[in-house]
Amino acid sequence: MRKVIIIGIGAGNPDYITVQAINALNEVDVFFVIDKGAEKDDLNRLRKDICARYIRDRSYRTVEIPDPARERDAPCYEASVQAWHARRVALYEQLIARELGDGECGAFLVWGDPCLYDSTLRIVEQIVARGVVTFDYEVIPGITSVQALAARHKIALNRIGRPVEITTGRRLAKGWPTDVDDVVVMLDGECSFKHIAESGIDIYWGAYLGTADEILVSGNLQERGRDIERLRAEARTKKGWIMDTYLLRRAGGASE
Ligand SMILES: C[S@@+](CC[C@H](N)C(=O)[O-])C[C@H]1O[C@@H](n2cnc3c(N)ncnc32)[C@H](O)[C@@H]1O
């Protein structure tokens, strides 16, 4: 039986890798690496560094998977994402069938943790459901960018007995979510916090968390929002890509 392991490698720092992930890396014959556009060189370098640093006395192959293009300006976001996933399912299925021999172990190295805003698990589930290629699969958790953000700002994400919502910039732009005072925002290319006019909101922002380029800013949103927009634009121009995550927190209430 073939096996595929989906390994969370942490969101930026090679030290974020867990012992379980290191053990899994040392079982792998074939790494499937998805080619992801502008940030790919830096992210792929980190993946290579992780393999070089943690894999001992074992030969492995790497297979690059070109990421199928996604229609960015499609009228229906969900439909365009579904169509993109379907193209990825077909492509990954072909590659697993072609590249992974019987009894071999393949792996996808997922940035951060595979359970958070990552489509690899959904894609692998769909391949298994189609039954064209059969394999066992396993998931190894990793440190998410949200955990890295909280650790670097030395904050707890929740207040005592209170919920935290993790959402996207696209959704925040439509307004503050109901029934929560603590909101973590990911996948925000537009600084959607600028749509929040309410006073008494603190922001804890982090870009390139866990890497040598890490930038951290915190403070009152009205006072620091513009600085963050400027810093983000400058960093993105300099590096060619950016990944940032932030917590927005309504004032009041203790952390637990
Ligand atoms: C496709 S999601 C992947 C999330 C990932 N699975 C995780 O566990 O963090 C990409 C988003 O994660 C966040 N992100 C990932 N790595 C980051 C980092 N090192 N610094 C800041 N934000 C990061 C950004 O919000 C980015 O837009």
mmCIF file of C-alpha atoms and ligand atoms in Angstrom:
data_model
loop_
_atom_site.group_PDB
_atom_site.id
_atom_site.type_symbol
_atom_site.label_atom_id
_atom_site.label_comp_id
_atom_site.label_asym_id
_atom_site.label_seq_id
_atom_site.Cartn_x
_atom_site.Cartn_y
_atom_site.Cartn_z
ATOM 1 C CA MET A 1 0.000 0.000 0.000
ATOM 2 C CA ARG A 2 1.220 3.471 -0.793
ATOM 3 C CA LYS A 3 1.159 6.097 1.940
ATOM 4 C CA VAL A 4 0.897 9.876 1.826
ATOM 5 C CA ILE A 5 1.790 12.041 4.829
ATOM 6 C CA ILE A 6 0.615 15.631 5.054
ATOM 7 C CA ILE A 7 3.194 17.273 7.285
ATOM 8 C CA GLY A 8 2.745 20.674 8.941
ATOM 9 C CA ILE A 9 6.182 22.300 8.910
ATOM 10 C CA GLY A 10 5.383 25.433 10.922
ATOM 11 C CA ALA A 11 4.890 28.937 9.614
ATOM 12 C CA GLY A 12 8.375 30.226 8.901
ATOM 13 C CA ASN A 13 10.987 29.145 11.403
ATOM 14 C CA PRO A 14 12.694 25.757 10.829
ATOM 15 C CA ASP A 15 12.762 25.405 14.637
ATOM 16 C CA TYR A 16 8.941 25.261 14.645
ATOM 17 C CA ILE A 17 9.083 21.688 13.371
ATOM 18 C CA THR A 18 7.903 19.001 15.815
ATOM 19 C CA VAL A 19 9.635 15.713 16.685
ATOM 20 C CA GLN A 20 6.652 13.910 15.129
ATOM 21 C CA ALA A 21 7.193 15.845 11.890
ATOM 22 C CA ILE A 22 10.925 14.988 11.916
ATOM 23 C CA ASN A 23 10.100 11.290 12.331
ATOM 24 C CA ALA A 24 7.602 11.520 9.452
ATOM 25 C CA LEU A 25 10.143 13.324 7.205
ATOM 26 C CA ASN A 26 12.486 10.392 7.723
ATOM 27 C CA GLU A 27 9.916 7.965 6.257
ATOM 28 C CA VAL A 28 9.421 9.834 2.983
ATOM 29 C CA ASP A 29 10.530 8.618 -0.476
ATOM 30 C CA VAL A 30 8.888 11.359 -2.568
ATOM 31 C CA PHE A 31 8.159 14.979 -1.642
ATOM 32 C CA PHE A 32 5.440 16.664 -3.693
ATOM 33 C CA VAL A 33 6.244 20.374 -3.824
ATOM 34 C CA ILE A 34 3.679 22.845 -5.077
ATOM 35 C CA ASP A 35 5.022 25.701 -7.105
ATOM 36 C CA LYS A 36 3.338 28.782 -5.602
ATOM 37 C CA GLY A 37 4.219 31.910 -7.547
ATOM 38 C CA ALA A 38 5.967 34.996 -6.163
ATOM 39 C CA GLU A 39 6.877 33.716 -2.705
ATOM 40 C CA LYS A 40 7.867 30.278 -3.978
ATOM 41 C CA ASP A 41 11.630 30.705 -3.912
ATOM 42 C CA ASP A 42 11.720 31.692 -0.255
ATOM 43 C CA LEU A 43 9.151 29.118 0.814
ATOM 44 C CA ASN A 44 10.757 26.336 -1.196
ATOM 45 C CA ARG A 45 14.145 27.244 0.255
ATOM 46 C CA LEU A 46 12.705 26.774 3.732
ATOM 47 C CA ARG A 47 11.257 23.382 2.716
ATOM 48 C CA LYS A 48 14.649 22.335 1.309
ATOM 49 C CA ASP A 49 16.455 23.561 4.449
ATOM 50 C CA ILE A 50 14.075 21.544 6.607
ATOM 51 C CA CYS A 51 14.702 18.373 4.573
ATOM 52 C CA ALA A 52 18.486 18.929 4.567
ATOM 53 C CA ARG A 53 18.555 19.634 8.293
ATOM 54 C CA TYR A 54 16.283 16.886 9.592
ATOM 55 C CA ILE A 55 16.478 13.949 7.177
ATOM 56 C CA ARG A 56 19.238 11.517 8.133
ATOM 57 C CA ASP A 57 20.888 8.905 5.887
ATOM 58 C CA ARG A 58 17.987 8.528 3.537
ATOM 59 C CA SER A 59 17.588 9.290 -0.136
ATOM 60 C CA TYR A 60 14.398 10.933 -1.379
ATOM 61 C CA ARG A 61 13.054 12.460 -4.564
ATOM 62 C CA THR A 62 11.260 15.762 -5.058
ATOM 63 C CA VAL A 63 8.492 16.216 -7.588
ATOM 64 C CA GLU A 64 7.406 19.764 -8.403
ATOM 65 C CA ILE A 65 3.714 20.321 -9.004
ATOM 66 C CA PRO A 66 2.835 23.462 -10.975
ATOM 67 C CA ASP A 67 -0.082 25.127 -9.163
ATOM 68 C CA PRO A 68 -2.989 25.404 -11.643
ATOM 69 C CA ALA A 69 -3.961 29.049 -12.261
ATOM 70 C CA ARG A 70 -6.877 30.414 -10.252
ATOM 71 C CA GLU A 71 -9.323 32.907 -11.759
ATOM 72 C CA ARG A 72 -8.718 35.859 -9.391
ATOM 73 C CA ASP A 73 -11.468 38.187 -10.700
ATOM 74 C CA ALA A 74 -14.205 35.564 -11.068
ATOM 75 C CA PRO A 75 -17.695 36.868 -10.176
ATOM 76 C CA CYS A 76 -18.259 34.006 -7.679
ATOM 77 C CA TYR A 77 -15.310 33.482 -5.299
ATOM 78 C CA GLU A 78 -16.512 30.082 -3.953
ATOM 79 C CA ALA A 79 -17.158 28.678 -7.471
ATOM 80 C CA SER A 80 -13.753 29.804 -8.725
ATOM 81 C CA VAL A 81 -12.021 28.221 -5.697
ATOM 82 C CA GLN A 82 -13.964 24.966 -6.245
ATOM 83 C CA ALA A 83 -12.959 24.864 -9.927
ATOM 84 C CA TRP A 84 -9.339 25.474 -8.921
ATOM 85 C CA HIS A 85 -9.509 22.651 -6.352
ATOM 86 C CA ALA A 86 -10.931 20.282 -8.984
ATOM 87 C CA ARG A 87 -7.947 21.020 -11.243
ATOM 88 C CA ARG A 88 -5.598 20.359 -8.330
ATOM 89 C CA VAL A 89 -7.360 17.076 -7.461
ATOM 90 C CA ALA A 90 -6.840 15.800 -11.034
ATOM 91 C CA LEU A 91 -3.205 16.894 -11.080
ATOM 92 C CA TYR A 92 -2.237 15.502 -7.648
ATOM 93 C CA GLU A 93 -4.023 12.245 -8.422
ATOM 94 C CA GLN A 94 -2.028 11.787 -11.631
ATOM 95 C CA LEU A 95 1.239 12.560 -9.876
ATOM 96 C CA ILE A 96 0.613 10.227 -6.929
ATOM 97 C CA ALA A 97 -0.298 7.424 -9.365
ATOM 98 C CA ARG A 98 2.743 8.085 -11.547
ATOM 99 C CA GLU A 99 5.453 8.943 -9.031
ATOM 100 C CA LEU A 100 4.673 6.853 -5.967
ATOM 101 C CA GLY A 101 5.616 3.182 -6.276
ATOM 102 C CA ASP A 102 3.855 0.418 -4.355
ATOM 103 C CA GLY A 103 4.952 0.465 -0.701
ATOM 104 C CA GLU A 104 6.465 3.959 -1.056
ATOM 105 C CA CYS A 105 5.715 6.964 1.107
ATOM 106 C CA GLY A 106 4.944 10.404 -0.343
ATOM 107 C CA ALA A 107 4.545 13.695 1.503
ATOM 108 C CA PHE A 108 3.138 17.175 1.133
ATOM 109 C CA LEU A 109 4.930 19.700 3.316
ATOM 110 C CA VAL A 110 2.294 22.187 4.371
ATOM 111 C CA TRP A 111 3.154 25.670 5.576
ATOM 112 C CA GLY A 112 2.056 26.122 9.207
ATOM 113 C CA ASP A 113 -0.598 23.527 9.977
ATOM 114 C CA PRO A 114 -2.646 21.626 7.397
ATOM 115 C CA CYS A 115 -5.887 22.282 9.335
ATOM 116 C CA LEU A 116 -5.840 26.048 8.905
ATOM 117 C CA TYR A 117 -6.618 27.782 5.598
ATOM 118 C CA ASP A 118 -4.947 25.114 3.538
ATOM 119 C CA SER A 119 -6.604 22.998 0.874
ATOM 120 C CA THR A 120 -4.260 19.971 0.884
ATOM 121 C CA LEU A 121 -6.492 17.890 3.196
ATOM 122 C CA ARG A 122 -9.631 18.606 1.138
ATOM 123 C CA ILE A 123 -7.772 17.681 -2.042
ATOM 124 C CA VAL A 124 -6.370 14.438 -0.618
ATOM 125 C CA GLU A 125 -9.846 13.508 0.756
ATOM 126 C CA GLN A 126 -11.327 13.995 -2.716
ATOM 127 C CA ILE A 127 -8.619 11.876 -4.354
ATOM 128 C CA VAL A 128 -9.274 9.083 -1.841
ATOM 129 C CA ALA A 129 -13.050 9.339 -2.431
ATOM 130 C CA ARG A 130 -12.609 9.031 -6.214
ATOM 131 C CA GLY A 131 -10.814 5.708 -5.663
ATOM 132 C CA VAL A 132 -8.761 5.941 -8.876
ATOM 133 C CA VAL A 133 -5.515 5.730 -6.920
ATOM 134 C CA THR A 134 -5.466 4.073 -3.486
ATOM 135 C CA PHE A 135 -3.264 4.981 -0.542
ATOM 136 C CA ASP A 136 -3.351 5.456 3.236
ATOM 137 C CA TYR A 137 -2.809 8.939 4.547
ATOM 138 C CA GLU A 138 -1.780 10.578 7.782
ATOM 139 C CA VAL A 139 -1.682 14.173 9.055
ATOM 140 C CA ILE A 140 1.071 15.662 11.220
ATOM 141 C CA PRO A 141 0.231 18.977 12.919
ATOM 142 C CA GLY A 142 2.451 22.059 12.678
ATOM 143 C CA ILE A 143 2.779 25.451 14.376
ATOM 144 C CA THR A 144 0.361 27.873 12.692
ATOM 145 C CA SER A 145 1.063 31.507 11.916
ATOM 146 C CA VAL A 146 -1.634 32.326 14.511
ATOM 147 C CA GLN A 147 0.349 30.576 17.255
ATOM 148 C CA ALA A 148 3.543 32.251 16.058
ATOM 149 C CA LEU A 149 1.793 35.652 16.169
ATOM 150 C CA ALA A 150 0.532 35.126 19.725
ATOM 151 C CA ALA A 151 3.917 33.868 20.954
ATOM 152 C CA ARG A 152 5.879 36.722 19.373
ATOM 153 C CA HIS A 153 3.521 39.332 20.880
ATOM 154 C CA LYS A 154 3.478 37.383 24.167
ATOM 155 C CA ILE A 155 -0.317 37.377 24.288
ATOM 156 C CA ALA A 156 -3.077 34.839 24.876
ATOM 157 C CA LEU A 157 -5.558 34.790 21.970
ATOM 158 C CA ASN A 158 -8.678 34.539 24.108
ATOM 159 C CA ARG A 159 -9.964 36.497 27.087
ATOM 160 C CA ILE A 160 -11.405 34.595 30.084
ATOM 161 C CA GLY A 161 -14.210 32.316 28.853
ATOM 162 C CA ARG A 162 -14.502 34.272 25.588
ATOM 163 C CA PRO A 163 -14.378 33.041 21.984
ATOM 164 C CA VAL A 164 -11.881 33.996 19.289
ATOM 165 C CA GLU A 165 -12.807 34.097 15.615
ATOM 166 C CA ILE A 166 -10.311 33.346 12.861
ATOM 167 C CA THR A 167 -11.372 34.919 9.594
ATOM 168 C CA THR A 168 -10.109 36.343 6.325
ATOM 169 C CA GLY A 169 -9.426 39.905 5.201
ATOM 170 C CA ARG A 170 -12.188 39.485 2.598
ATOM 171 C CA ARG A 171 -14.755 38.842 5.353
ATOM 172 C CA LEU A 172 -13.451 41.522 7.737
ATOM 173 C CA ALA A 173 -13.886 44.089 4.937
ATOM 174 C CA LYS A 174 -17.651 43.401 5.185
ATOM 175 C CA GLY A 175 -17.709 44.313 8.892
ATOM 176 C CA TRP A 176 -16.716 43.154 12.384
ATOM 177 C CA PRO A 177 -17.983 39.590 13.045
ATOM 178 C CA THR A 178 -20.924 39.310 15.451
ATOM 179 C CA ASP A 179 -20.572 38.062 19.041
ATOM 180 C CA VAL A 180 -16.776 38.230 19.271
ATOM 181 C CA ASP A 181 -14.362 40.825 20.606
ATOM 182 C CA ASP A 182 -11.186 39.046 19.467
ATOM 183 C CA VAL A 183 -10.685 38.447 15.756
ATOM 184 C CA VAL A 184 -7.657 36.917 14.046
ATOM 185 C CA VAL A 185 -7.351 37.917 10.400
ATOM 186 C CA MET A 186 -5.441 35.955 7.758
ATOM 187 C CA LEU A 187 -5.198 36.081 3.973
ATOM 188 C CA ASP A 188 -5.581 39.855 3.897
ATOM 189 C CA GLY A 189 -3.931 41.472 0.900
ATOM 190 C CA GLU A 190 -5.809 44.734 1.383
ATOM 191 C CA CYS A 191 -5.250 45.833 5.014
ATOM 192 C CA SER A 192 -8.976 45.310 5.671
ATOM 193 C CA PHE A 193 -8.549 46.663 9.203
ATOM 194 C CA LYS A 194 -8.762 50.128 7.607
ATOM 195 C CA HIS A 195 -12.547 49.573 7.264
ATOM 196 C CA ILE A 196 -12.936 49.355 11.066
ATOM 197 C CA ALA A 197 -13.861 52.830 12.286
ATOM 198 C CA GLU A 198 -14.614 51.853 15.908
ATOM 199 C CA SER A 199 -12.272 53.292 18.537
ATOM 200 C CA GLY A 200 -10.899 51.193 21.405
ATOM 201 C CA ILE A 201 -9.539 48.416 19.175
ATOM 202 C CA ASP A 202 -5.988 47.128 19.612
ATOM 203 C CA ILE A 203 -4.087 45.451 16.802
ATOM 204 C CA TYR A 204 -1.298 42.876 17.137
ATOM 205 C CA TRP A 205 0.208 42.553 13.661
ATOM 206 C CA GLY A 206 2.997 40.281 12.395
ATOM 207 C CA ALA A 207 4.540 39.796 8.972
ATOM 208 C CA TYR A 208 7.017 37.050 7.908
ATOM 209 C CA LEU A 209 6.591 35.570 11.393
ATOM 210 C CA GLY A 210 9.365 33.260 12.495
ATOM 211 C CA THR A 211 11.717 34.378 9.708
ATOM 212 C CA ALA A 212 14.691 36.743 9.662
ATOM 213 C CA ASP A 213 12.453 39.399 8.051
ATOM 214 C CA GLU A 214 9.818 39.288 10.794
ATOM 215 C CA ILE A 215 8.035 42.597 11.519
ATOM 216 C CA LEU A 216 5.864 43.101 14.610
ATOM 217 C CA VAL A 217 3.651 46.091 15.402
ATOM 218 C CA SER A 218 1.075 46.457 18.157
ATOM 219 C CA GLY A 219 -1.018 49.253 19.627
ATOM 220 C CA ASN A 220 -4.260 51.117 19.147
ATOM 221 C CA LEU A 221 -5.663 50.494 15.658
ATOM 222 C CA GLN A 222 -6.476 54.177 14.993
ATOM 223 C CA GLU A 223 -2.933 55.174 15.942
ATOM 224 C CA ARG A 224 -0.964 52.326 14.323
ATOM 225 C CA GLY A 225 -3.139 51.326 11.340
ATOM 226 C CA ARG A 226 -1.505 53.780 8.916
ATOM 227 C CA ASP A 227 2.015 52.770 10.029
ATOM 228 C CA ILE A 228 1.144 49.131 9.375
ATOM 229 C CA GLU A 229 -0.219 49.951 5.893
ATOM 230 C CA ARG A 230 2.990 51.814 5.054
ATOM 231 C CA LEU A 231 5.331 49.168 6.518
ATOM 232 C CA ARG A 232 3.416 46.415 4.732
ATOM 233 C CA ALA A 233 3.587 48.179 1.351
ATOM 234 C CA GLU A 234 7.326 48.884 1.745
ATOM 235 C CA ALA A 235 8.136 45.313 2.807
ATOM 236 C CA ARG A 236 6.071 43.833 -0.022
ATOM 237 C CA THR A 237 7.836 45.994 -2.607
ATOM 238 C CA LYS A 238 11.256 45.146 -1.207
ATOM 239 C CA LYS A 239 10.727 41.390 -0.979
ATOM 240 C CA GLY A 240 8.199 40.839 -3.780
ATOM 241 C CA TRP A 241 5.681 39.088 -1.498
ATOM 242 C CA ILE A 242 4.297 39.315 2.010
ATOM 243 C CA MET A 243 2.425 37.113 4.459
ATOM 244 C CA ASP A 244 0.891 38.806 7.469
ATOM 245 C CA THR A 245 -1.574 37.915 10.198
ATOM 246 C CA TYR A 246 -3.102 40.032 12.941
ATOM 247 C CA LEU A 247 -5.329 39.960 15.990
ATOM 248 C CA LEU A 248 -7.885 42.740 16.495
ATOM 249 C CA ARG A 249 -8.994 43.071 20.109
ATOM 250 C CA ARG A 250 -11.767 45.217 21.580
ATOM 251 C CA ALA A 251 -10.526 46.812 24.769
ATOM 252 C CA GLY A 252 -11.722 45.416 28.128
ATOM 253 C CA GLY A 253 -11.605 41.957 29.753
ATOM 254 C CA ALA A 254 -8.669 39.965 31.083
ATOM 255 C CA SER A 255 -6.791 37.210 29.263
ATOM 256 C CA GLU A 256 -6.970 33.643 30.483
HETATM 257 C C1 LIG B 1 -2.947 29.930 2.870
HETATM 258 S S1 LIG B 1 -2.833 30.527 4.491
HETATM 259 C C2 LIG B 1 -1.878 29.288 5.241
HETATM 260 C C3 LIG B 1 -1.957 29.285 6.744
HETATM 261 C C4 LIG B 1 -1.090 28.203 7.369
HETATM 262 N N1 LIG B 1 -1.605 26.885 7.082
HETATM 263 C C5 LIG B 1 -0.916 28.368 8.877
HETATM 264 O O1 LIG B 1 -1.048 27.356 9.592
HETATM 265 O O2 LIG B 1 -0.589 29.460 9.329
HETATM 266 C C6 LIG B 1 -1.714 31.851 4.257
HETATM 267 C C7 LIG B 1 -1.932 32.933 5.287
HETATM 268 O O3 LIG B 1 -1.343 32.526 6.510
HETATM 269 C C8 LIG B 1 -0.764 33.629 7.163
HETATM 270 N N2 LIG B 1 0.681 33.349 7.332
HETATM 271 C C9 LIG B 1 1.302 32.205 7.031
HETATM 272 N N3 LIG B 1 2.592 32.248 7.378
HETATM 273 C C10 LIG B 1 2.800 33.449 7.928
HETATM 274 C C11 LIG B 1 3.927 34.084 8.504
HETATM 275 N N4 LIG B 1 5.120 33.476 8.583
HETATM 276 N N5 LIG B 1 3.780 35.348 8.985
HETATM 277 C C12 LIG B 1 2.578 35.961 8.948
HETATM 278 N N6 LIG B 1 1.481 35.409 8.424
HETATM 279 C C13 LIG B 1 1.569 34.163 7.910
HETATM 280 C C14 LIG B 1 -1.041 34.847 6.304
HETATM 281 O O4 LIG B 1 -2.237 35.447 6.767
HETATM 282 C C15 LIG B 1 -1.230 34.237 4.941
HETATM 283 O O5 LIG B 1 -2.032 35.058 4.132
#
